[in-house]
Every structure is written in C-alpha cells, then in structure tokens.
C-alpha cells in the first residue's frame, strides 16, 4: 500500500465498529443458559471463518463480534449473524470511551451517514453503569442535539421515528447505533437434537426443515427419487434446495433413496386409488430406518392439513400409524401463502418453483382415496413383497453433504 492510500484508509476509518447480537429465547433458559450461550458463540465463530478474524464473546446478555483487523468483512459477518438461530436482533455499533464528550464526538462522526435521508429519529439511552454522571434522559438530549446540528432536515419524533438511535453505556465502553434488524430468532442449532427431513423439491418441505432448525434441530435430509421417471435435473434441484437451506441450517447430509422399483411394483400390482398412500407408507418406513441409523429423534415433513389427498386427516392418520417415531409437521396449520412467505424468507422459494417432477407426481391416481382406512392400505401392501422391496430401496441409499461454505466444520 503506498503512503497516500494508507493515509486515505486511515482517514476513512474514524471509528471502531462492532456487531452486537441480542439473545432470543435463550435468556429464558435458567440453569442451562450458559450452555445455550456457548453453543451460540461457537456457531458464530464457525460461521465467521470466511469473513476474517473476529473476537466473539458474551457479556451482559449480548454477544459481541469484534473485528480483529481492518480488513474483516463486516457486511458479510453482519449478514451471517442475521441467519444464526437463537439471535433475536442484530445491530452494528460504534465503540467509544465512556465519557459524554467522547460520546458526543463519536455521534457527530458516526451518525450523519446512517441517518442521511431519514425524516425523523429519537434517541434512547441505556446505562448499565449507573455511576455514569449523566442520566439516560440527559444522554438522549445531548445526542439528540448533536444529531439535529449535523443532519440537515431531520426532526425528532418520539412516537413514530424513522430510526431509533441507541446509546448504551456499558461496563467498559459506550456503544452508539442507529436502528437494528431482526435476527433469525428461535434456539441455537443443535440444541434440540437431530431431525430427519423428508425433502422433496416442493415449497413446503424446505420450509418445514428450516422451521425445525429454528427450534434448535440439526437437520439431516432424505430425498426419494425415481429415475428415469424423475430426472437428473430434479435431483439437482433438491441438492440446490439443501444448499440454500444451509444458509440457515449450516450443514445438511442429504441421503437419497431410489423408489423406482417400488413404484413400478405398486403400479403393476396394487389398486390405483391407493398408489400415493402406499408410496407414502414406504417413504415413512424407509425414513424411520434412516432416522435410526443416523441418530435422528424425529421425522419432519412439509405436510399441511387438507393440502392434497394424501394430507387429509384420515390419510395422515394412516401414514403416521406405520412408524414408531415422532413425526413433526410444522406447516400443518399454515396456508400455502403463509408457507410461501417463509420460503421467500429462507431463500428457497425461487428454486422450489422450478418445474421438475417429483416421485410423488409419477403414477398419480386419477381418484386418490381421501378417506382411506389403514386396513385397506395394508391389504393393498400385502400384494407386494414389502420386506424385499424395503431392503432393495434402502440399500440404494447414497449420501451427499451440503455446507454453508466449504470450510464449515
Ligand atoms: P409442495 O406441496 O409444495 O409441492 P411438498 O414438498 O409439500 O411440496 P407434497 O407432495 O405435498 O410435496 O408432499 C408432502 C411431504 O412429503 C413433503 O413436504 C415432504 O416432506 C414429503 N415428500 C414428498 N415427496 C418427497 C420426496 N420425493 N422425497 C422426500 N420427501 C418427500
Ligand atoms: Mg405440500
């Protein structure tokens, strides 16, 4: 770096900035709270890797993410922090000394950029150090004055401000920020065991997986395909969905099982009205076996009550009854448009709507049973060599691992 650009760089960086993350439900975790906090810190450390060296620690119910060198990618780190479950709000703050002159000076440097173009603001001051010589309202007034003198056209609005400027006087430093954004919420990844997601190429199942990851589950995925009835492109689509889910779920092992022979046997031997239900029995049983092998305590599906014939109460009753493991269906009470909103938020929607076939959509019955009885479905299944087909399908399983970035461990 030549001397001039060195000076420019120094000139540019007039303040030190940190990322502050607020805990969500973790704060309700009584004696276990420390465990949850350290899981969250660990996850942030793992995810920080591509963005430079950061010091990440908990203090006073906040996670501090401090860059250790000027070339840390703060924008990248900030965006990642928004996708880490367990964090309810994220902000960037300027750090300064704990005296009102330094706070005023920092506000004059840091805030004009952040507030330009905004119509109104209010200042909220918080003092966890009660020995600080000014009260919170006094700090607010001081900093409000600085903003009014530095930002043209902006007004104070305490009821509905465009931006809330916060000044926090903490144990060691003061922090100034303009606004904050919601985090991903929920509980830290891996704090609630592991679940096996039945992942199709549709809209619902990726959302279901992300919703359970939000409640702290590590997600493992199982996809069924039926080559050549389903194509290589359908396979790629599902792999892409799993990769996209990793933005939130971090790491997903995707198991793939071929149902080609199972489906051909069902087509050739069973009553058409039951095709989908029989297929779903195979899916659930294979998923249960996979869950046991990979130590998953629950299955997760994207089913939503009444969405299609195989998701009526009676049909779900049948598919539920063939396994002996909890089945989580987080979308069960959601409308399609609500699921779509979540799919957009998790970033899977655009891939989900690519028009490739799923094994559930090949050999679909013209008149599927909507009020099936378990014994009738089982009667149809007796026409097949169920155990041999299960073995053959399970032994076709292959596994690919998807990661949020290649070095994620
Ligand atoms: P959408 O309803 O948006 O088309 P979906 O993923 O919900 O997508 P459905 O046919 O409604 O598709 O299937 C219900 C559930 O069954 C899915 O949410 C998924 O959990 C599971 N499922 C369906 N097809 C497959 C598949 N090929 N591999 C794994 N799981 C599947
Ligand atoms: Mg669905």
PDB file of N, CA, C and O in Angstrom, residues 199-257:
ATOM      1  N   UNK A 199     -37.263 -34.470   2.329  1.00  0.00           N
ATOM      2  CA  UNK A 199     -37.083 -33.290   1.474  1.00  0.00           C
ATOM      3  C   UNK A 199     -37.481 -33.588   0.038  1.00  0.00           C
ATOM      4  O   UNK A 199     -36.863 -34.417  -0.631  1.00  0.00           O
ATOM      5  N   UNK A 200     -38.549 -32.909  -0.400  1.00  0.00           N
ATOM      6  CA  UNK A 200     -38.959 -33.054  -1.804  1.00  0.00           C
ATOM      7  C   UNK A 200     -38.466 -31.814  -2.529  1.00  0.00           C
ATOM      8  O   UNK A 200     -37.766 -30.993  -1.954  1.00  0.00           O
ATOM      9  N   UNK A 201     -38.864 -31.655  -3.770  1.00  0.00           N
ATOM     10  CA  UNK A 201     -38.452 -30.448  -4.486  1.00  0.00           C
ATOM     11  C   UNK A 201     -39.479 -29.338  -4.374  1.00  0.00           C
ATOM     12  O   UNK A 201     -39.381 -28.328  -5.059  1.00  0.00           O
ATOM     13  N   UNK A 202     -40.484 -29.523  -3.509  1.00  0.00           N
ATOM     14  CA  UNK A 202     -41.580 -28.549  -3.429  1.00  0.00           C
ATOM     15  C   UNK A 202     -41.260 -27.350  -2.548  1.00  0.00           C
ATOM     16  O   UNK A 202     -40.117 -27.142  -2.139  1.00  0.00           O
ATOM     17  N   UNK A 203     -42.299 -26.585  -2.269  1.00  0.00           N
ATOM     18  CA  UNK A 203     -42.129 -25.362  -1.469  1.00  0.00           C
ATOM     19  C   UNK A 203     -42.117 -25.701   0.020  1.00  0.00           C
ATOM     20  O   UNK A 203     -41.404 -25.082   0.808  1.00  0.00           O
ATOM     21  N   UNK A 204     -42.920 -26.681   0.393  1.00  0.00           N
ATOM     22  CA  UNK A 204     -43.215 -26.881   1.812  1.00  0.00           C
ATOM     23  C   UNK A 204     -42.100 -27.536   2.617  1.00  0.00           C
ATOM     24  O   UNK A 204     -41.811 -27.120   3.744  1.00  0.00           O
ATOM     25  N   UNK A 205     -41.484 -28.594   2.059  1.00  0.00           N
ATOM     26  CA  UNK A 205     -40.538 -29.324   2.908  1.00  0.00           C
ATOM     27  C   UNK A 205     -39.281 -28.518   3.271  1.00  0.00           C
ATOM     28  O   UNK A 205     -38.841 -28.614   4.425  1.00  0.00           O
ATOM     29  N   UNK A 206     -38.709 -27.700   2.368  1.00  0.00           N
ATOM     30  CA  UNK A 206     -37.571 -26.890   2.833  1.00  0.00           C
ATOM     31  C   UNK A 206     -37.970 -25.945   3.979  1.00  0.00           C
ATOM     32  O   UNK A 206     -37.216 -25.745   4.927  1.00  0.00           O
ATOM     33  N   UNK A 207     -39.188 -25.405   3.887  1.00  0.00           N
ATOM     34  CA  UNK A 207     -39.666 -24.519   4.953  1.00  0.00           C
ATOM     35  C   UNK A 207     -39.802 -25.305   6.262  1.00  0.00           C
ATOM     36  O   UNK A 207     -39.380 -24.852   7.330  1.00  0.00           O
ATOM     37  N   UNK A 208     -40.377 -26.512   6.164  1.00  0.00           N
ATOM     38  CA  UNK A 208     -40.549 -27.339   7.364  1.00  0.00           C
ATOM     39  C   UNK A 208     -39.192 -27.596   8.030  1.00  0.00           C
ATOM     40  O   UNK A 208     -39.055 -27.499   9.258  1.00  0.00           O
ATOM     41  N   UNK A 209     -38.173 -27.883   7.205  1.00  0.00           N
ATOM     42  CA  UNK A 209     -36.836 -28.141   7.746  1.00  0.00           C
ATOM     43  C   UNK A 209     -36.276 -26.908   8.444  1.00  0.00           C
ATOM     44  O   UNK A 209     -35.756 -26.993   9.559  1.00  0.00           O
ATOM     45  N   UNK A 210     -36.417 -25.756   7.792  1.00  0.00           N
ATOM     46  CA  UNK A 210     -35.890 -24.528   8.402  1.00  0.00           C
ATOM     47  C   UNK A 210     -36.639 -24.203   9.691  1.00  0.00           C
ATOM     48  O   UNK A 210     -36.049 -23.720  10.654  1.00  0.00           O
ATOM     49  N   UNK A 211     -37.939 -24.481   9.705  1.00  0.00           N
ATOM     50  CA  UNK A 211     -38.711 -24.176  10.926  1.00  0.00           C
ATOM     51  C   UNK A 211     -38.239 -25.024  12.101  1.00  0.00           C
ATOM     52  O   UNK A 211     -38.170 -24.553  13.236  1.00  0.00           O
ATOM     53  N   UNK A 212     -37.928 -26.285  11.839  1.00  0.00           N
ATOM     54  CA  UNK A 212     -37.460 -27.143  12.942  1.00  0.00           C
ATOM     55  C   UNK A 212     -36.022 -26.799  13.323  1.00  0.00           C
ATOM     56  O   UNK A 212     -35.648 -26.885  14.494  1.00  0.00           O
ATOM     57  N   UNK A 213     -35.222 -26.373  12.316  1.00  0.00           N
ATOM     58  CA  UNK A 213     -33.854 -25.914  12.634  1.00  0.00           C
ATOM     59  C   UNK A 213     -33.935 -24.687  13.525  1.00  0.00           C
ATOM     60  O   UNK A 213     -33.136 -24.506  14.445  1.00  0.00           O
ATOM     61  N   UNK A 214     -34.940 -23.875  13.265  1.00  0.00           N
ATOM     62  CA  UNK A 214     -35.135 -22.678  14.093  1.00  0.00           C
ATOM     63  C   UNK A 214     -35.406 -23.048  15.561  1.00  0.00           C
ATOM     64  O   UNK A 214     -35.037 -22.329  16.475  1.00  0.00           O
ATOM     65  N   UNK A 215     -36.043 -24.177  15.763  1.00  0.00           N
ATOM     66  CA  UNK A 215     -36.280 -24.633  17.144  1.00  0.00           C
ATOM     67  C   UNK A 215     -35.079 -25.415  17.684  1.00  0.00           C
ATOM     68  O   UNK A 215     -35.189 -26.102  18.695  1.00  0.00           O
ATOM     69  N   UNK A 216     -33.951 -25.327  16.985  1.00  0.00           N
ATOM     70  CA  UNK A 216     -32.710 -25.897  17.517  1.00  0.00           C
ATOM     71  C   UNK A 216     -32.342 -27.269  16.977  1.00  0.00           C
ATOM     72  O   UNK A 216     -31.380 -27.862  17.441  1.00  0.00           O
ATOM     73  N   UNK A 217     -33.107 -27.787  15.999  1.00  0.00           N
ATOM     74  CA  UNK A 217     -32.778 -29.123  15.495  1.00  0.00           C
ATOM     75  C   UNK A 217     -31.683 -29.066  14.440  1.00  0.00           C
ATOM     76  O   UNK A 217     -31.681 -28.195  13.574  1.00  0.00           O
ATOM     77  N   UNK A 218     -30.786 -30.024  14.518  1.00  0.00           N
ATOM     78  CA  UNK A 218     -29.836 -30.223  13.435  1.00  0.00           C
ATOM     79  C   UNK A 218     -30.591 -30.983  12.353  1.00  0.00           C
ATOM     80  O   UNK A 218     -31.285 -31.956  12.654  1.00  0.00           O
ATOM     81  N   UNK A 219     -30.472 -30.546  11.099  1.00  0.00           N
ATOM     82  CA  UNK A 219     -31.281 -31.158  10.040  1.00  0.00           C
ATOM     83  C   UNK A 219     -30.457 -32.130   9.205  1.00  0.00           C
ATOM     84  O   UNK A 219     -29.385 -31.804   8.710  1.00  0.00           O
ATOM     85  N   UNK A 220     -30.989 -33.317   9.072  1.00  0.00           N
ATOM     86  CA  UNK A 220     -30.471 -34.342   8.179  1.00  0.00           C
ATOM     87  C   UNK A 220     -31.602 -34.480   7.138  1.00  0.00           C
ATOM     88  O   UNK A 220     -32.758 -34.286   7.490  1.00  0.00           O
ATOM     89  N   UNK A 221     -31.293 -34.780   5.883  1.00  0.00           N
ATOM     90  CA  UNK A 221     -32.391 -34.833   4.901  1.00  0.00           C
ATOM     91  C   UNK A 221     -32.419 -36.168   4.171  1.00  0.00           C
ATOM     92  O   UNK A 221     -31.396 -36.825   4.007  1.00  0.00           O
ATOM     93  N   UNK A 222     -33.613 -36.544   3.762  1.00  0.00           N
ATOM     94  CA  UNK A 222     -33.783 -37.758   2.957  1.00  0.00           C
ATOM     95  C   UNK A 222     -34.658 -37.410   1.763  1.00  0.00           C
ATOM     96  O   UNK A 222     -35.756 -36.854   1.923  1.00  0.00           O
ATOM     97  N   UNK A 223     -34.141 -37.714   0.578  1.00  0.00           N
ATOM     98  CA  UNK A 223     -34.907 -37.456  -0.645  1.00  0.00           C
ATOM     99  C   UNK A 223     -35.132 -38.770  -1.389  1.00  0.00           C
ATOM    100  O   UNK A 223     -34.229 -39.599  -1.497  1.00  0.00           O
ATOM    101  N   UNK A 224     -36.359 -38.926  -1.877  1.00  0.00           N
ATOM    102  CA  UNK A 224     -36.680 -40.108  -2.676  1.00  0.00           C
ATOM    103  C   UNK A 224     -36.759 -39.708  -4.134  1.00  0.00           C
ATOM    104  O   UNK A 224     -37.388 -38.698  -4.465  1.00  0.00           O
ATOM    105  N   UNK A 225     -36.141 -40.515  -4.985  1.00  0.00           N
ATOM    106  CA  UNK A 225     -36.288 -40.242  -6.409  1.00  0.00           C
ATOM    107  C   UNK A 225     -36.641 -41.515  -7.151  1.00  0.00           C
ATOM    108  O   UNK A 225     -36.639 -42.612  -6.567  1.00  0.00           O
ATOM    109  N   UNK A 226     -36.956 -41.362  -8.409  1.00  0.00           N
ATOM    110  CA  UNK A 226     -37.479 -42.490  -9.155  1.00  0.00           C
ATOM    111  C   UNK A 226     -36.986 -42.399 -10.590  1.00  0.00           C
ATOM    112  O   UNK A 226     -37.758 -42.231 -11.530  1.00  0.00           O
ATOM    113  N   UNK A 227     -35.673 -42.486 -10.718  1.00  0.00           N
ATOM    114  CA  UNK A 227     -35.050 -42.384 -12.030  1.00  0.00           C
ATOM    115  C   UNK A 227     -35.446 -43.592 -12.880  1.00  0.00           C
ATOM    116  O   UNK A 227     -35.476 -44.697 -12.345  1.00  0.00           O
ATOM    117  N   UNK A 228     -35.785 -43.530 -14.120  1.00  0.00           N
ATOM    118  CA  UNK A 228     -35.802 -42.375 -15.033  1.00  0.00           C
ATOM    119  C   UNK A 228     -37.120 -41.591 -15.032  1.00  0.00           C
ATOM    120  O   UNK A 228     -37.268 -40.676 -15.829  1.00  0.00           O
ATOM    121  N   UNK A 229     -38.074 -41.975 -14.165  1.00  0.00           N
ATOM    122  CA  UNK A 229     -39.352 -41.230 -14.150  1.00  0.00           C
ATOM    123  C   UNK A 229     -39.132 -39.814 -13.604  1.00  0.00           C
ATOM    124  O   UNK A 229     -39.829 -38.876 -13.967  1.00  0.00           O
ATOM    125  N   UNK A 230     -38.170 -39.702 -12.670  1.00  0.00           N
ATOM    126  CA  UNK A 230     -37.730 -38.355 -12.265  1.00  0.00           C
ATOM    127  C   UNK A 230     -36.351 -38.155 -12.882  1.00  0.00           C
ATOM    128  O   UNK A 230     -35.623 -39.110 -13.100  1.00  0.00           O
ATOM    129  N   UNK A 231     -36.022 -36.894 -13.170  1.00  0.00           N
ATOM    130  CA  UNK A 231     -34.825 -36.625 -13.975  1.00  0.00           C
ATOM    131  C   UNK A 231     -33.628 -36.216 -13.118  1.00  0.00           C
ATOM    132  O   UNK A 231     -33.756 -35.925 -11.934  1.00  0.00           O
ATOM    133  N   UNK A 232     -32.476 -36.175 -13.788  1.00  0.00           N
ATOM    134  CA  UNK A 232     -31.248 -35.683 -13.160  1.00  0.00           C
ATOM    135  C   UNK A 232     -31.445 -34.231 -12.695  1.00  0.00           C
ATOM    136  O   UNK A 232     -30.950 -33.819 -11.651  1.00  0.00           O
ATOM    137  N   UNK A 233     -32.209 -33.480 -13.481  1.00  0.00           N
ATOM    138  CA  UNK A 233     -32.416 -32.056 -13.122  1.00  0.00           C
ATOM    139  C   UNK A 233     -33.261 -31.936 -11.852  1.00  0.00           C
ATOM    140  O   UNK A 233     -33.081 -31.019 -11.058  1.00  0.00           O
ATOM    141  N   UNK A 234     -34.196 -32.859 -11.658  1.00  0.00           N
ATOM    142  CA  UNK A 234     -34.992 -32.846 -10.418  1.00  0.00           C
ATOM    143  C   UNK A 234     -34.078 -33.121  -9.230  1.00  0.00           C
ATOM    144  O   UNK A 234     -34.195 -32.503  -8.161  1.00  0.00           O
ATOM    145  N   UNK A 235     -33.111 -34.035  -9.431  1.00  0.00           N
ATOM    146  CA  UNK A 235     -32.129 -34.347  -8.379  1.00  0.00           C
ATOM    147  C   UNK A 235     -31.303 -33.107  -8.045  1.00  0.00           C
ATOM    148  O   UNK A 235     -31.146 -32.738  -6.880  1.00  0.00           O
ATOM    149  N   UNK A 236     -30.817 -32.447  -9.098  1.00  0.00           N
ATOM    150  CA  UNK A 236     -30.006 -31.238  -8.893  1.00  0.00           C
ATOM    151  C   UNK A 236     -30.795 -30.165  -8.152  1.00  0.00           C
ATOM    152  O   UNK A 236     -30.263 -29.434  -7.328  1.00  0.00           O
ATOM    153  N   UNK A 237     -32.076 -30.084  -8.469  1.00  0.00           N
ATOM    154  CA  UNK A 237     -32.927 -29.078  -7.817  1.00  0.00           C
ATOM    155  C   UNK A 237     -32.983 -29.313  -6.307  1.00  0.00           C
ATOM    156  O   UNK A 237     -32.860 -28.382  -5.507  1.00  0.00           O
ATOM    157  N   UNK A 238     -33.154 -30.568  -5.919  1.00  0.00           N
ATOM    158  CA  UNK A 238     -33.238 -30.884  -4.491  1.00  0.00           C
ATOM    159  C   UNK A 238     -31.894 -30.601  -3.797  1.00  0.00           C
ATOM    160  O   UNK A 238     -31.848 -30.058  -2.688  1.00  0.00           O
ATOM    161  N   UNK A 239     -30.800 -30.919  -4.493  1.00  0.00           N
ATOM    162  CA  UNK A 239     -29.479 -30.637  -3.917  1.00  0.00           C
ATOM    163  C   UNK A 239     -29.284 -29.129  -3.752  1.00  0.00           C
ATOM    164  O   UNK A 239     -28.706 -28.667  -2.775  1.00  0.00           O
ATOM    165  N   UNK A 240     -29.801 -28.381  -4.718  1.00  0.00           N
ATOM    166  CA  UNK A 240     -29.680 -26.917  -4.629  1.00  0.00           C
ATOM    167  C   UNK A 240     -30.510 -26.397  -3.442  1.00  0.00           C
ATOM    168  O   UNK A 240     -30.074 -25.511  -2.703  1.00  0.00           O
ATOM    169  N   UNK A 241     -31.692 -26.977  -3.275  1.00  0.00           N
ATOM    170  CA  UNK A 241     -32.529 -26.566  -2.134  1.00  0.00           C
ATOM    171  C   UNK A 241     -31.805 -26.822  -0.813  1.00  0.00           C
ATOM    172  O   UNK A 241     -31.821 -25.975   0.088  1.00  0.00           O
ATOM    173  N   UNK A 242     -31.176 -28.001  -0.714  1.00  0.00           N
ATOM    174  CA  UNK A 242     -30.461 -28.332   0.531  1.00  0.00           C
ATOM    175  C   UNK A 242     -29.333 -27.325   0.760  1.00  0.00           C
ATOM    176  O   UNK A 242     -29.106 -26.867   1.880  1.00  0.00           O
ATOM    177  N   UNK A 243     -28.662 -26.960  -0.351  1.00  0.00           N
ATOM    178  CA  UNK A 243     -27.569 -25.986  -0.233  1.00  0.00           C
ATOM    179  C   UNK A 243     -28.106 -24.637   0.239  1.00  0.00           C
ATOM    180  O   UNK A 243     -27.521 -23.994   1.103  1.00  0.00           O
ATOM    181  N   UNK A 244     -29.247 -24.245  -0.311  1.00  0.00           N
ATOM    182  CA  UNK A 244     -29.840 -22.965   0.094  1.00  0.00           C
ATOM    183  C   UNK A 244     -30.272 -22.988   1.557  1.00  0.00           C
ATOM    184  O   UNK A 244     -30.121 -22.013   2.277  1.00  0.00           O
ATOM    185  N   UNK A 245     -30.802 -24.119   1.984  1.00  0.00           N
ATOM    186  CA  UNK A 245     -31.204 -24.236   3.395  1.00  0.00           C
ATOM    187  C   UNK A 245     -30.004 -24.074   4.328  1.00  0.00           C
ATOM    188  O   UNK A 245     -30.150 -23.660   5.477  1.00  0.00           O
ATOM    189  N   UNK A 246     -28.804 -24.416   3.812  1.00  0.00           N
ATOM    190  CA  UNK A 246     -27.598 -24.323   4.651  1.00  0.00           C
ATOM    191  C   UNK A 246     -27.287 -22.895   5.076  1.00  0.00           C
ATOM    192  O   UNK A 246     -26.576 -22.694   6.055  1.00  0.00           O
ATOM    193  N   UNK A 247     -27.826 -21.898   4.376  1.00  0.00           N
ATOM    194  CA  UNK A 247     -27.654 -20.515   4.831  1.00  0.00           C
ATOM    195  C   UNK A 247     -28.126 -20.395   6.278  1.00  0.00           C
ATOM    196  O   UNK A 247     -27.613 -19.604   7.055  1.00  0.00           O
ATOM    197  N   UNK A 248     -29.137 -21.167   6.624  1.00  0.00           N
ATOM    198  CA  UNK A 248     -29.652 -21.160   7.999  1.00  0.00           C
ATOM    199  C   UNK A 248     -29.250 -22.423   8.765  1.00  0.00           C
ATOM    200  O   UNK A 248     -28.967 -22.371   9.944  1.00  0.00           O
ATOM    201  N   UNK A 249     -29.276 -23.565   8.072  1.00  0.00           N
ATOM    202  CA  UNK A 249     -29.070 -24.850   8.755  1.00  0.00           C
ATOM    203  C   UNK A 249     -27.594 -25.255   8.810  1.00  0.00           C
ATOM    204  O   UNK A 249     -27.257 -26.246   9.454  1.00  0.00           O
ATOM    205  N   UNK A 250     -26.732 -24.523   8.116  1.00  0.00           N
ATOM    206  CA  UNK A 250     -25.264 -24.675   8.151  1.00  0.00           C
ATOM    207  C   UNK A 250     -24.723 -25.946   7.484  1.00  0.00           C
ATOM    208  O   UNK A 250     -23.857 -25.882   6.637  1.00  0.00           O
ATOM    209  N   UNK A 251     -25.225 -27.109   7.895  1.00  0.00           N
ATOM    210  CA  UNK A 251     -24.715 -28.352   7.289  1.00  0.00           C
ATOM    211  C   UNK A 251     -25.861 -29.358   7.191  1.00  0.00           C
ATOM    212  O   UNK A 251     -26.592 -29.563   8.162  1.00  0.00           O
ATOM    213  N   UNK A 252     -26.027 -29.946   6.017  1.00  0.00           N
ATOM    214  CA  UNK A 252     -27.080 -30.957   5.845  1.00  0.00           C
ATOM    215  C   UNK A 252     -26.513 -32.157   5.092  1.00  0.00           C
ATOM    216  O   UNK A 252     -25.972 -32.004   3.992  1.00  0.00           O
ATOM    217  N   UNK A 253     -26.617 -33.328   5.683  1.00  0.00           N
ATOM    218  CA  UNK A 253     -26.300 -34.542   4.939  1.00  0.00           C
ATOM    219  C   UNK A 253     -27.582 -34.925   4.205  1.00  0.00           C
ATOM    220  O   UNK A 253     -28.631 -35.081   4.836  1.00  0.00           O
ATOM    221  N   UNK A 254     -27.492 -35.042   2.897  1.00  0.00           N
ATOM    222  CA  UNK A 254     -28.690 -35.397   2.123  1.00  0.00           C
ATOM    223  C   UNK A 254     -28.566 -36.848   1.675  1.00  0.00           C
ATOM    224  O   UNK A 254     -27.678 -37.199   0.893  1.00  0.00           O
ATOM    225  N   UNK A 255     -29.452 -37.689   2.170  1.00  0.00           N
ATOM    226  CA  UNK A 255     -29.490 -39.090   1.754  1.00  0.00           C
ATOM    227  C   UNK A 255     -30.497 -39.199   0.612  1.00  0.00           C
ATOM    228  O   UNK A 255     -31.539 -38.537   0.636  1.00  0.00           O
ATOM    229  N   UNK A 256     -30.165 -40.036  -0.360  1.00  0.00           N
ATOM    230  CA  UNK A 256     -31.078 -40.203  -1.497  1.00  0.00           C
ATOM    231  C   UNK A 256     -31.363 -41.695  -1.680  1.00  0.00           C
ATOM    232  O   UNK A 256     -30.442 -42.516  -1.695  1.00  0.00           O
ATOM    233  N   UNK A 257     -32.650 -42.015  -1.769  1.00  0.00           N
ATOM    234  CA  UNK A 257     -33.063 -43.409  -1.955  1.00  0.00           C
ATOM    235  C   UNK A 257     -33.865 -43.516  -3.249  1.00  0.00           C
ATOM    236  O   UNK A 257     -34.716 -42.657  -3.533  1.00  0.00           O
TER     237      UNK A 257
END
